[in-house]
CSV table of C-alpha atoms and ligand atoms in Angstrom, one decimal:
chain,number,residue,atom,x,y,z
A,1,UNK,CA,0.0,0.0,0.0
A,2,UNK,CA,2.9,2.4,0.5
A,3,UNK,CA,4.2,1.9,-2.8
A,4,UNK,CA,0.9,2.7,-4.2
A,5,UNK,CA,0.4,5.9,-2.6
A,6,UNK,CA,4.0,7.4,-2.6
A,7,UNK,CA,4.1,10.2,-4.0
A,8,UNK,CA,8.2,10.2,-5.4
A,9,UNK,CA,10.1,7.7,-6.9
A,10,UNK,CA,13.9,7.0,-7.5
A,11,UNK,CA,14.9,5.2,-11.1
A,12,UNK,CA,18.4,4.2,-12.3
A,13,UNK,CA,17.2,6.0,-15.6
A,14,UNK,CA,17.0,9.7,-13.5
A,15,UNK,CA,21.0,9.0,-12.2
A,16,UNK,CA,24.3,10.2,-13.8
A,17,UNK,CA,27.5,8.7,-12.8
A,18,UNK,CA,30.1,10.7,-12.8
A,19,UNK,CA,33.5,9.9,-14.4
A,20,UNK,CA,37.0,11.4,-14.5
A,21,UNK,CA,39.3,11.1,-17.3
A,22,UNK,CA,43.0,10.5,-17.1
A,23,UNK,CA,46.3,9.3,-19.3
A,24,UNK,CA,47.9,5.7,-19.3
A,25,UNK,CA,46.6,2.6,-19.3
A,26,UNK,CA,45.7,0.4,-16.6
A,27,UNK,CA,45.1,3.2,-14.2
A,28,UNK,CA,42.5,3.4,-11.4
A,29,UNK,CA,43.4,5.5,-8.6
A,30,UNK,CA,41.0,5.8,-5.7
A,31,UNK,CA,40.5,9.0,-4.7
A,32,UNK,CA,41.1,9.6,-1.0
A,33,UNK,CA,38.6,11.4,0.5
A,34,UNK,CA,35.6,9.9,-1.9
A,35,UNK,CA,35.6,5.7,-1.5
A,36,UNK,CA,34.8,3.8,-4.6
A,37,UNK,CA,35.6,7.0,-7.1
A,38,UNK,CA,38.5,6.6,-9.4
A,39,UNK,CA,40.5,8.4,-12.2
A,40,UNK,CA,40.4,5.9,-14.7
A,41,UNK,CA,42.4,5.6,-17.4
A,42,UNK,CA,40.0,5.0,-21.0
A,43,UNK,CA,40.5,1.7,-20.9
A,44,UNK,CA,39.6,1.2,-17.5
A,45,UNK,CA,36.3,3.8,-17.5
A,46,UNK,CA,35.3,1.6,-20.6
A,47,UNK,CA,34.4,-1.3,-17.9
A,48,UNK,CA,32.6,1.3,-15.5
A,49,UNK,CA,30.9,2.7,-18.7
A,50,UNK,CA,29.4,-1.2,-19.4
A,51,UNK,CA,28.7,-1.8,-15.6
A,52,UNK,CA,26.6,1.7,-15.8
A,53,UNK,CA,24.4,0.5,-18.9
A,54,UNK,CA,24.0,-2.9,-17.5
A,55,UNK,CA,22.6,-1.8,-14.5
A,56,UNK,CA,20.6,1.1,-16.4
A,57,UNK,CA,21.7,4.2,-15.2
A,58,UNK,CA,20.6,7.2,-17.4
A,59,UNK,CA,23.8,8.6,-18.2
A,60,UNK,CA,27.7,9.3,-17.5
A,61,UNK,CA,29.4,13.2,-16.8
A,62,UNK,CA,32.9,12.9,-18.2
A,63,UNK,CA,35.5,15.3,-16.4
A,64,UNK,CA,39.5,14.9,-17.9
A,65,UNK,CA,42.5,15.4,-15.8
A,66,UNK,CA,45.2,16.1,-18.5
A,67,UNK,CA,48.7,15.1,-17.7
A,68,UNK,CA,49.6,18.6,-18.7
A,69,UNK,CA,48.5,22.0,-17.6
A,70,UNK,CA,49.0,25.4,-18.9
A,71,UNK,CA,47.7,29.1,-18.9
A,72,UNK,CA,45.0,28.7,-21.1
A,73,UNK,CA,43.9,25.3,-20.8
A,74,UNK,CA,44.8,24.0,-23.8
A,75,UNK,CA,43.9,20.5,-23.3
A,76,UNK,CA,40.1,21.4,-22.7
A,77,UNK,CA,39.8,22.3,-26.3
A,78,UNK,CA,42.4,20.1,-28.0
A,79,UNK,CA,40.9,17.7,-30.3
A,80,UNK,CA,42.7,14.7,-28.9
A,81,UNK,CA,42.0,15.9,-25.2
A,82,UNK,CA,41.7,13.4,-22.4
A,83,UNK,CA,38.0,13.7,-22.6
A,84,UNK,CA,37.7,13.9,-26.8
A,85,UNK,CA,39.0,10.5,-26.4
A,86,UNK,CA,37.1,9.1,-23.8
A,87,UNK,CA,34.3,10.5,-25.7
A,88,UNK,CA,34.9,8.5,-28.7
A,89,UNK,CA,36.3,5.1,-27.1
A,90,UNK,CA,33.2,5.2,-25.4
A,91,UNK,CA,30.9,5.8,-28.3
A,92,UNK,CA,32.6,3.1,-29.8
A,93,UNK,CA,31.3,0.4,-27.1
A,94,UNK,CA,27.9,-0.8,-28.5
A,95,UNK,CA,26.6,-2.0,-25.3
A,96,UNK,CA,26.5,1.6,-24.0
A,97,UNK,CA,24.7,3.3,-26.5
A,98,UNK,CA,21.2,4.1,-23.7
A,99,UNK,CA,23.6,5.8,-21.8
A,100,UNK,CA,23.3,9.7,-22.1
A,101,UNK,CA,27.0,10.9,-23.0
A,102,UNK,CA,27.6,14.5,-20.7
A,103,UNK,CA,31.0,16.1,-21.2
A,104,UNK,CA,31.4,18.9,-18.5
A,105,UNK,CA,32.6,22.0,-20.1
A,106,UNK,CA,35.3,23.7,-17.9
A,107,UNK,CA,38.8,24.8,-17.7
A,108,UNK,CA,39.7,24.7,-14.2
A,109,UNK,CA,41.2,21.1,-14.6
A,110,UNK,CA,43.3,22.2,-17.5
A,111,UNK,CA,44.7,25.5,-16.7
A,112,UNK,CA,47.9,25.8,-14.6
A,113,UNK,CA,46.5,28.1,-11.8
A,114,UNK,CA,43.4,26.0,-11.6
A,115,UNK,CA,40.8,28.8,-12.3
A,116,UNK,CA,37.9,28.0,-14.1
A,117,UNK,CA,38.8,30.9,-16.8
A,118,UNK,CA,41.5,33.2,-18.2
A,119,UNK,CA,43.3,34.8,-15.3
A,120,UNK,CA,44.5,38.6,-15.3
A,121,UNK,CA,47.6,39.2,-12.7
A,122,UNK,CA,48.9,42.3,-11.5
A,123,UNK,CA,51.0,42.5,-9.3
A,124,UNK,CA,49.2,41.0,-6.0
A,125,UNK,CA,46.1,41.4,-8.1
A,126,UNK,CA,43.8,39.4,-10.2
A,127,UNK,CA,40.8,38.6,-12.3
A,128,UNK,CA,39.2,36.0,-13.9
A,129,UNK,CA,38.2,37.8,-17.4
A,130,UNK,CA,34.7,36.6,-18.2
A,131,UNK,CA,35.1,37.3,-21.7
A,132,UNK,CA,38.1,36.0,-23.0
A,133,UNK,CA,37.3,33.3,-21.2
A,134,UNK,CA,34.1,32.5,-22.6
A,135,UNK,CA,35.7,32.3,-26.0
A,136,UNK,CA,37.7,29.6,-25.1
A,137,UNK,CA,35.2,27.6,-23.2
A,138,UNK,CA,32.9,28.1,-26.2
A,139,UNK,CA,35.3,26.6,-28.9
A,140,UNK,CA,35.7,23.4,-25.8
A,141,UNK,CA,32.2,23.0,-25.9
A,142,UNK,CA,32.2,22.6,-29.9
A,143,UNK,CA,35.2,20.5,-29.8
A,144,UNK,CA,33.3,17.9,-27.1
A,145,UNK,CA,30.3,17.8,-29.4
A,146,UNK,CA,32.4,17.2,-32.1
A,147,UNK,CA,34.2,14.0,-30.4
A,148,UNK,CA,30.4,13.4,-29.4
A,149,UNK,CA,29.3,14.2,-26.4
A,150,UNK,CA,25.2,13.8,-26.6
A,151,UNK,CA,25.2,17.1,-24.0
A,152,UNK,CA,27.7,19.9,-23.5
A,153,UNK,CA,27.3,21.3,-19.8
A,154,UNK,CA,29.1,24.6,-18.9
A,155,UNK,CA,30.4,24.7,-15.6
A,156,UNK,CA,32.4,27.5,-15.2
A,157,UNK,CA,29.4,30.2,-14.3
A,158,UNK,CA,30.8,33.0,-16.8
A,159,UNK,CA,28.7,35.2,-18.0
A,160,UNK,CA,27.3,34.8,-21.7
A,161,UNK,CA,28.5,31.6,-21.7
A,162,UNK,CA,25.5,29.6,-23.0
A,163,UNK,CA,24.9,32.1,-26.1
A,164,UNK,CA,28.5,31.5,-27.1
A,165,UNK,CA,27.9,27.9,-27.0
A,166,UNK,CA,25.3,27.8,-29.0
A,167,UNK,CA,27.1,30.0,-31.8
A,168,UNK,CA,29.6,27.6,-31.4
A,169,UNK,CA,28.0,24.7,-31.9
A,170,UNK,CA,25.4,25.9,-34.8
A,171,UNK,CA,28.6,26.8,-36.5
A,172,UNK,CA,30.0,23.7,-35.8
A,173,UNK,CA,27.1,21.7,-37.4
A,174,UNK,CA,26.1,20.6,-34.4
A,175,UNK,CA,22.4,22.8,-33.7
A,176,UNK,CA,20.9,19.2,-32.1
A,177,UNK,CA,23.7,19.1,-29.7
A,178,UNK,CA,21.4,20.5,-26.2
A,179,UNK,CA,23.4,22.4,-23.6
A,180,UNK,CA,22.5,21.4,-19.9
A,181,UNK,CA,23.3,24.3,-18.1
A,182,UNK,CA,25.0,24.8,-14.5
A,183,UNK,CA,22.8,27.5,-14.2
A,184,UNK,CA,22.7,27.8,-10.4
A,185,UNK,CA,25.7,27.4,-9.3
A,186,UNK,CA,27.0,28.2,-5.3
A,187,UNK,CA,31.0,29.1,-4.2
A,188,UNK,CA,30.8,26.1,-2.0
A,189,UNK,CA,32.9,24.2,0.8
A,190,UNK,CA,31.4,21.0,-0.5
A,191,UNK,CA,32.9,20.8,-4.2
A,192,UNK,CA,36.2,20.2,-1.8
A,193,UNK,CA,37.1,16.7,-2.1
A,194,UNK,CA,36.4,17.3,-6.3
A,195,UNK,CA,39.2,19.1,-6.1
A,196,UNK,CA,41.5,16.5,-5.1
A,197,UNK,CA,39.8,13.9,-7.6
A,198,UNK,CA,40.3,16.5,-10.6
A,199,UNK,CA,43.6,18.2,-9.4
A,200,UNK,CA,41.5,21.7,-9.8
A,201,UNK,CA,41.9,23.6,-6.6
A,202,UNK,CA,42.5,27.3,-7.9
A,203,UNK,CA,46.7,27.9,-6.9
A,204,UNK,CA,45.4,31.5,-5.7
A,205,UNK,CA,42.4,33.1,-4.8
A,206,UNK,CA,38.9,31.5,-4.3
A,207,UNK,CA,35.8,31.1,-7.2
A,208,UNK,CA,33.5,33.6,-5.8
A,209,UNK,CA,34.1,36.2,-8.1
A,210,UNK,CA,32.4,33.9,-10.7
A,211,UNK,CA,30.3,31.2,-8.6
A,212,UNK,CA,27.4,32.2,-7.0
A,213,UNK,CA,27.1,33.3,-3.0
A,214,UNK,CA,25.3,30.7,-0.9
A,215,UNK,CA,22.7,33.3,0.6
A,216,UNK,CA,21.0,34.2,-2.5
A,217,UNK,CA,18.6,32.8,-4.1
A,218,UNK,CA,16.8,35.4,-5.9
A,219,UNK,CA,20.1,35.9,-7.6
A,220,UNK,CA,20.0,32.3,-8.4
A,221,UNK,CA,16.7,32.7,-10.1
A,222,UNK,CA,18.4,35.7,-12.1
A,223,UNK,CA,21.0,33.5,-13.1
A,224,UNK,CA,18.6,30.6,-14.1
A,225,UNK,CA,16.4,32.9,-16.0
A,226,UNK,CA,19.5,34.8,-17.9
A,227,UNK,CA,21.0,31.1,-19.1
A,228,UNK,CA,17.2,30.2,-20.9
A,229,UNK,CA,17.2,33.6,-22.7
A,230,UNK,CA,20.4,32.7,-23.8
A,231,UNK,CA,19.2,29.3,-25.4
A,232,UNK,CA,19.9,26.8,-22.3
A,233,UNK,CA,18.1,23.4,-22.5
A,234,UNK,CA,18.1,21.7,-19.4
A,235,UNK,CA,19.6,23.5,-16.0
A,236,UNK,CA,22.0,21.8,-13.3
A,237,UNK,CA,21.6,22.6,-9.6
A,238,UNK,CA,24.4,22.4,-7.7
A,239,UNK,CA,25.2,21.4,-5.0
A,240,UNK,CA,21.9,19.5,-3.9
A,241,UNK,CA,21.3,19.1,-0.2
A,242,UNK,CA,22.1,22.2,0.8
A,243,UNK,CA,19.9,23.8,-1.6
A,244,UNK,CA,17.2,22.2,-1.7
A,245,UNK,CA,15.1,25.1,-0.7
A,246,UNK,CA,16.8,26.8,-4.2
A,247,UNK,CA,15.9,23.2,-6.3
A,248,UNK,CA,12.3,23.4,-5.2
A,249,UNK,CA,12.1,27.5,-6.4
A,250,UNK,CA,13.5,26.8,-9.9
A,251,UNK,CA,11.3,24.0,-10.3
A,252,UNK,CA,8.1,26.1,-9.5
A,253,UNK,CA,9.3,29.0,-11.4
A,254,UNK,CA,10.9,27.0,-14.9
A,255,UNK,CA,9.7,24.5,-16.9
A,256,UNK,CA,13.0,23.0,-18.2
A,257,UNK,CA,14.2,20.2,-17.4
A,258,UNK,CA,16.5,20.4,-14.4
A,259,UNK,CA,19.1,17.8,-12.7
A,260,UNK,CA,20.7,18.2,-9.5
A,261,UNK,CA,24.3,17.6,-8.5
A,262,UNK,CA,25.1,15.6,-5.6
A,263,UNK,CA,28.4,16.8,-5.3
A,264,UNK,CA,31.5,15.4,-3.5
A,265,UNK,CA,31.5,16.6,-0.3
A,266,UNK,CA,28.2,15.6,0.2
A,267,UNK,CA,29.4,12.0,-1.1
A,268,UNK,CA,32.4,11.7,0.9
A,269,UNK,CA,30.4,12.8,4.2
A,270,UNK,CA,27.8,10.5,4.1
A,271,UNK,CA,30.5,7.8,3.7
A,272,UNK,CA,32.7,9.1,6.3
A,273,UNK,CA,29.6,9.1,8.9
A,274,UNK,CA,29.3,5.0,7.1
A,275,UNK,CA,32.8,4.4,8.1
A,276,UNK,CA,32.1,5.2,11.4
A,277,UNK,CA,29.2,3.4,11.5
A,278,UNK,CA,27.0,6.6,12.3
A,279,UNK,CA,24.7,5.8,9.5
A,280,UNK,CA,23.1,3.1,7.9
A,281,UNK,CA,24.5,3.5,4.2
A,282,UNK,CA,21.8,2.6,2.0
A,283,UNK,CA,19.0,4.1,3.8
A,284,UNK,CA,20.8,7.1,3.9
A,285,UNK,CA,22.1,7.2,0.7
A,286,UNK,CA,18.7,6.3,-0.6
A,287,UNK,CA,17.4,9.3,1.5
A,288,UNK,CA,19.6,11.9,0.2
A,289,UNK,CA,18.8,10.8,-3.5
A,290,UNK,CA,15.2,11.0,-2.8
A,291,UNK,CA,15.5,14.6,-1.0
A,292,UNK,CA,16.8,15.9,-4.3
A,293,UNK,CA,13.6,14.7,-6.2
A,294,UNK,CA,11.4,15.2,-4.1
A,295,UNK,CA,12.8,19.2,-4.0
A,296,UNK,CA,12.0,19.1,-7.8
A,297,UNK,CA,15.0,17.6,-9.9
A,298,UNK,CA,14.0,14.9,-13.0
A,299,UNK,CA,17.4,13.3,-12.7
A,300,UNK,CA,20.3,13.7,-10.0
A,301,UNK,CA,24.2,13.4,-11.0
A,302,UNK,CA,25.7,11.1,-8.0
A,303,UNK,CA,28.8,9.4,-7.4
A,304,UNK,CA,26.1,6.6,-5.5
A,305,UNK,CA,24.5,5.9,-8.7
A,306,UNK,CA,26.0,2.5,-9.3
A,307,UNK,CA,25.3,1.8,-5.9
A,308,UNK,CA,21.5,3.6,-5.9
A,309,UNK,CA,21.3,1.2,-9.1
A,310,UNK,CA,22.1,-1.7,-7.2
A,311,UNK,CA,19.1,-1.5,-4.6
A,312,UNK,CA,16.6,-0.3,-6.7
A,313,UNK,CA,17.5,-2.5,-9.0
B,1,PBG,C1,34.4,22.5,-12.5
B,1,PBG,C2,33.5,21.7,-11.6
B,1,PBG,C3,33.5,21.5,-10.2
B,1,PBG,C4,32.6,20.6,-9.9
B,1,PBG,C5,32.0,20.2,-11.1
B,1,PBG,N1,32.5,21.0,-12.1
B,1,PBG,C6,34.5,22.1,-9.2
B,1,PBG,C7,34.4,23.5,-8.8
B,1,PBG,O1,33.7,24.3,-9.3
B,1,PBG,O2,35.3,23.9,-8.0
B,1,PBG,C8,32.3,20.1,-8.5
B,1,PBG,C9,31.7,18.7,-8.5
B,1,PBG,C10,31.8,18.0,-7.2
B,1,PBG,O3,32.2,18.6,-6.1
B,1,PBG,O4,31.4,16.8,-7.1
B,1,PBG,N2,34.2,23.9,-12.4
């Protein structure tokens, strides 16, 4: 009777697994601070890409931690990137092809100082240039479509972005290729142990001249409303649990479709509380996921959704 009258419901099909991108072969490196995440090398993320379709999970975001960095984060828009590659070994593997194919557009993980843009020093001074910037990130999202990506989805939170984009990829032949937008995205604590997992913590300086401030969420609806006029498709949340109060607004105000990201830190402190034995894992984990829907979001990008998958089954 319970499952008849609840009122929200959690499907592999609504969960995005995560993956990060890096050279060699053979590699999988556990990342520290988040248990059971990995930078896998292609050949490795081609076995978590089949475990993901077999067990029906909507889609993959692909993040690339080049071997190289440099000032202007070449390797984002290289076309044989970490992630141009990954996109096209894995489009290559015929037993994946219901998976959803997301390619995070950022330069953070490429550029030396580990900002997600072009960065302006003088002296003890400097600034993330939103516009250079969001040439460069424009001509990345182009290049992912290109080594097909199903979904480009800017990151960065510079402004104009998602109009770029879309020049970009019109121009680029690709007009079907839909850009989910981070659209309402917080400077937050909890992207932390990401950080360590992508090699991206900025070298100076913090991301809240370009990501949003927690306390606002007006401005979040701002934000949300200048990425549609600019031709956004679907919008990103992030992070989730903290702001769910801000998923549940966007949903009543928009009509896109909207994800949520469960982001690192949220990840790695529900499974330091399992560690302990403070929580019961898959109750909890199950909880959080179902928080984030039931605040509004269709589908929820989670490092738990092989393990989600598992129990719902
Ligand atoms: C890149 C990016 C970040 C995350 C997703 N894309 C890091 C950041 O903004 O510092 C965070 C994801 C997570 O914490 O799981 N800009």
């Amino acid at each position: 009777m319970r499952s008849l009258v609840r009122e929200t419901h959690l499907q592999p099909s609504a969960l995005i697994y995560p993956l990060f991108l890096c050279e060699g072969t053979g590699v999988r490196r556990e990342i520290t601070s988040m248990p059971g995440v990995f930078n896998l090398s292609i050949d490795e993320a081609i076995k978590e890409v089949e475990a993901c379709a077999a067990l029906g999970i909507g889609g993959l975001l692909l993040f690339g931690i080049p071997d190289t960095k440099d000032e202007l984060g070449t390797g984002a828009y290289a076309s044989d990137g970490i992630v141009q590659r990954g996109l096209r070994a894995i489009k290559a593997v015929r037993s994946a092809e219901s998976l959803v194919v997301i390619a995070d557009v950022c330069l953070c993980e490429y550029t030396s100082h580990g900002h997600c843009g072009m960065v302006q020093r003088d002296g003890d001074h400097f600034q993330v240039e939103n516009d250079s910037s969001v040439a460069l990130l424009a001509k990345t999202a182009a290049s992912l479509a290109e080594a097909g990506a199903d979904i480009v989805a800017p990151s960065d939170m510079m402004d104009g972005r998602v109009a770029a984009m879309r020049v970009a990829l019109d121009e680029t032949g690709k007009q079907n290729t839909p850009i989910l937008s981070y659209a309402s995205k917080f400077a937050s604590a909890f992207y932390g142990p990401f950080r360590d997992a992508a090699d991206s913590a900025p070298q100076f300086g913090d991301r809240r001249t370009y990501q949003m401030d927690g306390a606002n969420l007006r401005e979040a609806m701002r934000e949300i409303e200048q990425d549609i006029a600019e031709g956004a498709d679907m919008l990103l949340m992030k992070p989730a649990m903290p702001y769910l109060d801000v998923i549940r607004e966007a949903r009543n105000r928009f009509d896109l479709p909207m994800g949520a990201y469960q982001v690192s830190g949220e990840y790695s402190m529900l499974h330091a509380a399992f560690q302990r034995g403070w929580l019961e894992p898959e109750r909890a984990m199950i909880e959080s996921l179902l928080s984030i829907r039931r605040a509004g979001a269709d589908f929820i990008v989670t490092y738990f959704a092989k393990d989600a998958a598992k129990v719902l089954g």
